Every structure is written in C-alpha cells, then in structure tokens.
CSV table of C-alpha atoms in Angstrom, one decimal:
chain,number,residue,atom,x,y,z
A,1,THR,CA,0.0,0.0,0.0
A,2,GLN,CA,1.4,3.4,-1.0
A,3,LEU,CA,1.0,5.9,1.8
A,4,LEU,CA,1.9,9.6,2.2
A,5,GLU,CA,2.5,10.3,5.9
A,6,GLN,CA,2.5,13.9,7.0
A,7,SER,CA,3.9,15.3,10.1
A,8,PRO,CA,3.1,16.9,12.4
A,9,GLN,CA,-0.6,16.2,12.3
A,10,PHE,CA,-1.5,19.4,14.2
A,11,LEU,CA,0.5,22.6,14.6
A,12,SER,CA,-0.4,25.7,16.6
A,13,ILE,CA,2.0,28.6,16.4
A,14,GLN,CA,2.3,32.3,17.0
A,15,GLU,CA,2.3,34.8,14.2
A,16,GLY,CA,5.9,35.4,13.0
A,17,GLU,CA,7.2,32.0,13.8
A,18,ASN,CA,8.7,29.6,11.2
A,19,LEU,CA,7.5,26.0,10.7
A,20,THR,CA,8.2,23.0,8.5
A,21,VAL,CA,5.7,20.3,7.4
A,22,TYR,CA,6.9,17.0,6.2
A,23,CYS,CA,5.5,14.5,3.7
A,24,ASN,CA,7.1,11.1,3.6
A,25,SER,CA,6.6,7.8,1.7
A,26,SER,CA,8.4,4.6,1.1
A,27,SER,CA,7.4,4.8,-2.6
A,28,VAL,CA,8.8,6.9,-5.4
A,29,PHE,CA,6.5,9.6,-6.8
A,30,SER,CA,6.4,11.0,-10.3
A,31,SER,CA,5.6,14.4,-8.8
A,32,LEU,CA,4.2,15.8,-5.6
A,33,GLN,CA,1.6,18.5,-5.2
A,34,TRP,CA,0.9,20.6,-2.2
A,35,TYR,CA,-2.6,21.9,-1.5
A,36,ARG,CA,-4.1,24.2,1.2
A,37,GLN,CA,-7.6,23.8,2.4
A,38,GLU,CA,-9.4,26.4,4.4
A,39,PRO,CA,-12.4,25.4,6.7
A,40,GLY,CA,-15.5,24.7,4.6
A,41,GLU,CA,-13.7,25.0,1.3
A,42,GLY,CA,-12.1,22.7,-1.2
A,43,PRO,CA,-8.3,22.2,-1.4
A,44,VAL,CA,-6.4,24.8,-3.5
A,45,LEU,CA,-3.3,23.8,-5.4
A,46,LEU,CA,-0.2,25.6,-4.2
A,47,VAL,CA,2.7,24.0,-6.1
A,48,THR,CA,3.9,21.0,-8.0
A,49,VAL,CA,7.5,19.6,-7.6
A,50,VAL,CA,8.7,17.2,-10.2
A,51,THR,CA,12.5,16.8,-10.1
A,52,GLY,CA,14.4,15.2,-7.3
A,53,GLY,CA,16.0,17.9,-5.2
A,54,GLU,CA,13.8,20.6,-6.7
A,55,VAL,CA,13.1,23.7,-4.6
A,56,LYS,CA,10.2,26.1,-5.3
A,57,LYS,CA,9.3,29.3,-3.5
A,58,LEU,CA,5.9,30.9,-3.3
A,59,LYS,CA,6.3,34.1,-1.3
A,60,ARG,CA,7.0,32.9,2.3
A,61,LEU,CA,6.5,29.3,1.4
A,62,THR,CA,9.4,27.1,0.3
A,63,PHE,CA,8.7,23.6,-1.1
A,64,GLN,CA,11.3,20.9,-1.6
A,65,PHE,CA,11.2,17.5,-3.2
A,66,GLY,CA,13.5,14.9,-1.8
A,67,ASP,CA,16.4,13.7,-4.0
A,68,ALA,CA,14.9,10.2,-4.2
A,69,ARG,CA,11.4,11.6,-4.9
A,70,LYS,CA,10.0,9.8,-1.8
A,71,ASP,CA,9.5,12.8,0.4
A,72,SER,CA,8.8,16.5,0.4
A,73,SER,CA,8.8,19.4,2.8
A,74,LEU,CA,7.0,22.7,3.1
A,75,HIS,CA,8.6,25.5,5.1
A,76,ILE,CA,6.8,28.7,6.0
A,77,THR,CA,8.7,31.7,7.1
A,78,ALA,CA,7.1,34.3,9.4
A,79,ALA,CA,3.7,32.6,9.5
A,80,GLN,CA,0.6,34.7,9.4
A,81,PRO,CA,-3.0,34.0,10.5
A,82,GLY,CA,-3.9,33.8,6.8
A,83,ASP,CA,-1.7,30.7,6.5
A,84,THR,CA,-4.1,28.8,8.8
A,85,GLY,CA,-5.6,25.7,7.1
A,86,LEU,CA,-5.1,22.1,6.3
A,87,TYR,CA,-2.0,21.4,4.2
A,88,LEU,CA,-2.1,18.3,2.0
A,89,CYS,CA,0.6,16.7,-0.1
A,90,ALA,CA,-0.5,14.4,-2.9
A,91,GLY,CA,0.9,12.7,-5.9
A,92,PRO,CA,1.0,9.8,-8.4
A,93,PRO,CA,3.3,7.0,-7.3
A,94,SER,CA,5.6,6.2,-10.2
A,95,GLY,CA,4.4,3.5,-12.6
A,96,THR,CA,0.8,3.6,-11.3
A,97,TYR,CA,-2.5,5.1,-12.3
A,98,LYS,CA,-3.2,6.2,-8.8
A,99,TYR,CA,-3.3,9.5,-7.0
A,100,ILE,CA,-2.5,9.5,-3.3
A,101,PHE,CA,-3.3,12.1,-0.8
A,102,GLY,CA,-1.3,12.6,2.4
A,103,THR,CA,-2.8,12.4,5.9
A,104,GLY,CA,-2.8,16.2,6.3
A,105,THR,CA,-1.3,18.8,8.6
A,106,ARG,CA,-3.7,21.1,10.3
A,107,LEU,CA,-2.0,24.5,10.9
A,108,LYS,CA,-3.3,27.3,13.1
A,109,VAL,CA,-1.5,30.6,13.3
A,110,LEU,CA,-2.4,32.7,16.2
A,111,ALA,CA,-2.4,36.5,15.9
I,1,ASP,CA,-8.3,30.2,-13.8
I,2,VAL,CA,-9.9,26.8,-13.5
I,3,LYS,CA,-13.3,27.0,-12.0
I,4,VAL,CA,-15.1,24.0,-10.5
I,5,THR,CA,-18.5,24.6,-9.2
I,6,GLN,CA,-20.7,22.3,-7.1
I,7,SER,CA,-24.5,22.6,-7.1
I,8,SER,CA,-25.0,23.0,-3.3
I,9,ARG,CA,-22.7,24.0,-0.4
I,10,TYR,CA,-25.0,22.4,2.2
I,11,LEU,CA,-27.6,19.7,1.8
I,12,VAL,CA,-29.8,17.9,4.3
I,13,LYS,CA,-31.5,14.7,3.2
I,14,ARG,CA,-33.5,12.0,4.9
I,15,THR,CA,-32.5,8.3,5.1
I,16,GLY,CA,-33.6,6.5,1.9
I,17,GLU,CA,-33.8,9.5,-0.3
I,18,LYS,CA,-32.1,9.6,-3.7
I,19,VAL,CA,-29.5,12.4,-3.7
I,20,PHE,CA,-27.9,14.1,-6.7
I,21,LEU,CA,-24.7,16.1,-6.4
I,22,GLU,CA,-23.7,18.0,-9.4
I,23,CYS,CA,-20.3,19.3,-10.5
I,24,VAL,CA,-19.3,21.5,-13.4
I,25,GLN,CA,-15.9,22.5,-14.6
I,26,ASP,CA,-15.2,25.2,-17.2
I,27,MET,CA,-11.6,24.3,-18.4
I,28,ASP,CA,-12.3,21.5,-20.8
I,29,HIS,CA,-10.6,18.9,-18.5
I,30,GLU,CA,-10.8,15.3,-19.5
I,31,ASN,CA,-10.7,13.9,-16.0
I,32,MET,CA,-13.2,14.4,-13.1
I,33,PHE,CA,-13.3,13.0,-9.7
I,34,TRP,CA,-15.6,12.6,-6.6
I,35,TYR,CA,-14.1,12.4,-3.2
I,36,ARG,CA,-15.5,12.3,0.3
I,37,GLN,CA,-13.6,13.8,3.2
I,38,ASP,CA,-14.1,12.7,6.8
I,39,PRO,CA,-12.2,13.7,10.0
I,40,GLY,CA,-9.4,11.2,10.6
I,41,LEU,CA,-9.9,9.4,7.3
I,42,GLY,CA,-8.7,12.1,4.8
I,43,LEU,CA,-9.8,12.3,1.2
I,44,ARG,CA,-11.1,9.1,-0.2
I,45,LEU,CA,-11.8,8.6,-3.9
I,46,ILE,CA,-15.3,7.4,-4.7
I,47,TYR,CA,-15.4,7.5,-8.5
I,48,PHE,CA,-13.5,9.1,-11.4
I,49,SER,CA,-14.2,9.6,-15.1
I,50,TYR,CA,-11.5,10.1,-17.8
I,51,ASP,CA,-13.9,10.7,-20.6
I,52,VAL,CA,-17.6,11.3,-21.4
I,53,LYS,CA,-19.7,8.2,-20.4
I,54,MET,CA,-16.6,6.6,-18.9
I,55,LYS,CA,-16.3,5.9,-15.2
I,56,GLU,CA,-14.0,4.0,-12.9
I,57,LYS,CA,-14.5,2.9,-9.3
I,58,GLY,CA,-12.3,4.5,-6.7
I,59,ASP,CA,-11.6,3.2,-3.3
I,60,ILE,CA,-15.1,3.5,-1.8
I,61,PRO,CA,-17.7,3.2,-4.5
I,62,GLU,CA,-20.3,1.2,-2.6
I,63,GLY,CA,-23.6,3.0,-2.2
I,64,TYR,CA,-22.7,5.5,-5.0
I,65,SER,CA,-23.1,5.8,-8.7
I,66,VAL,CA,-22.0,8.5,-11.2
I,67,SER,CA,-23.0,9.9,-14.5
I,68,ARG,CA,-21.0,11.9,-17.1
I,69,GLU,CA,-23.1,12.7,-20.1
I,70,LYS,CA,-21.2,15.9,-21.0
I,71,LYS,CA,-17.5,16.6,-20.6
I,72,GLU,CA,-18.0,19.5,-18.2
I,73,ARG,CA,-20.5,17.8,-15.9
I,74,PHE,CA,-20.0,15.0,-13.5
I,75,SER,CA,-22.8,13.9,-11.2
I,76,LEU,CA,-22.6,11.8,-8.0
I,77,ILE,CA,-25.7,9.9,-7.1
I,78,LEU,CA,-26.6,8.3,-3.7
I,79,GLU,CA,-29.2,5.8,-4.6
I,80,SER,CA,-30.6,5.5,-1.1
I,81,ALA,CA,-28.9,7.8,1.3
I,82,SER,CA,-27.8,6.5,4.7
I,83,THR,CA,-26.5,8.2,7.8
I,84,ASN,CA,-23.0,6.9,7.2
I,85,GLN,CA,-22.9,8.9,4.0
I,86,THR,CA,-23.0,12.1,6.0
I,87,SER,CA,-19.8,13.8,4.8
I,88,MET,CA,-18.1,16.6,2.9
I,89,TYR,CA,-18.1,15.7,-0.8
I,90,LEU,CA,-15.5,17.2,-3.1
I,91,CYS,CA,-15.4,17.3,-6.8
I,92,ALA,CA,-12.2,17.8,-8.7
I,93,SER,CA,-11.0,18.0,-12.3
I,94,SER,CA,-7.6,17.6,-14.0
I,95,LEU,CA,-6.3,18.1,-17.5
I,96,GLU,CA,-4.3,14.8,-17.5
I,97,GLY,CA,-4.9,11.5,-15.8
I,98,PRO,CA,-2.7,9.5,-13.5
I,99,GLY,CA,0.0,7.5,-15.2
I,100,LEU,CA,-0.1,9.7,-18.3
I,101,ALA,CA,1.9,12.7,-17.0
I,102,ASP,CA,4.4,13.4,-14.3
I,103,THR,CA,2.6,16.6,-13.3
I,104,TYR,CA,-0.9,15.7,-12.3
I,105,GLU,CA,-2.7,18.6,-10.7
I,106,GLN,CA,-6.3,18.5,-9.5
I,107,TYR,CA,-8.6,21.5,-9.2
I,108,PHE,CA,-11.3,21.3,-6.6
I,109,GLY,CA,-14.8,22.7,-6.1
I,110,PRO,CA,-15.8,24.3,-2.8
I,111,GLY,CA,-17.4,21.1,-1.6
I,112,THR,CA,-20.9,20.0,-0.5
I,113,ARG,CA,-21.5,19.3,3.1
I,114,LEU,CA,-24.2,16.6,3.1
I,115,THR,CA,-26.1,15.6,6.2
I,116,VAL,CA,-28.3,12.5,6.1
I,117,THR,CA,-30.8,12.3,9.0
C-alpha cells in the first residue's frame, strides 16, 4: 500500500514563527503537489514539484522535493494568520494510475 | 483560472432519499473525480471519469453511482442515502490523468456538506 505520511498532524504557532511540514513515503512519486484547504472549502493547489531535489518558492512558502522523490517538505517563514488551514501533499506513485493524498497537517497561526 | 462549481454548499436529506450532487468545470478537462472527506480518514476517492460516459470505481464506490453525459459535468448519485454517507463531498478535475503525465494537478470545487438524518 502506498502511503503519504505527513507530520506533524497538528501545529499551533504564534504569528511570525517559522515552521516545517513533512510529507514522507516509502514509494517513489512522479511528482508531488501541495494543497491548502481552508475550513468549509475545497483544497487549493499551491505548487507541483517534479524533479528530485527541486526547490520552489511561493512568497514565504518554500517547497522541496527529496532527492529520491520519496518525500517533500513545506517551510513557512514568518507565519501569518492567513496561513491557517489544512495542508495536504499528494501525488501519483511512479508507474501507477493512482493519485494518493497525504494524511494532512492542520496548521493554526495565532495573531 | 480553472473553475469547478458544485450545485450545493450544504444539503440535508433523509435516510432512503435519492441524492444528486452536481459538479461542473469550465476548463475542458478530461478527468473528473468525486471524493469524500471525513475527519481522521482524509480524502477518499469514490469514482472518477476520464472521458464522457466513462467511469472507474475508486476506493469506496459502494452506495454511490456516477454519471458523465457531458465533458464539463460529473454527477454523483446516492441511490438510497444512509446516515453513514454524511460527509463533505468534493469534486475535482484535472487536465491529465494519473499514469499519463508526471505533473498531475487537481482542481477542486468548494465542496458540498451533506447531512443525512
């Protein structure tokens, strides 16, 4: 069974702090996507990483794909209350027709 | 921007009723999906469709059916609603399908929160 485990599961931090969310698997993925879902809404695509070792920045968010394409991380610098939400990683395991979602990290940033 | 719309944000139905959830996308995407999202269980795929009139079962298809008569529209049908189908239902679309492209991005609608009493 291909799984995407995210850690931590829950995170509550103060505005201005930095944080990192991890997405790990024992399987190789063709790519990984990161989504953010706000309460009562559908997930919104943030970024796609494709190449092993790739780093992408989206304002204060930095996404990295592991060299072996089995893991990814999301780092947020100087978190703001608007960053609050459920962060999901997802992707297609290589050589399959599946699309797997991670277990999710629920982030709350306090003002 | 891709826009995926769902017919209702909130829906309350009685046990045994037939329920239709509608989803429309405006970006000419080939692939459309229905998920349900429950606390502690994450997103689970119910059905997906990679072309008009084509459908494939996902991980939890029991108690559901789907219809895709037009490319832009994908409907989820609960033949006889039960209380264990109370959930958040999310529709998504993508340009390419899994296994066909390395980048495989899904675009979601706002969700329908269904309560079955």
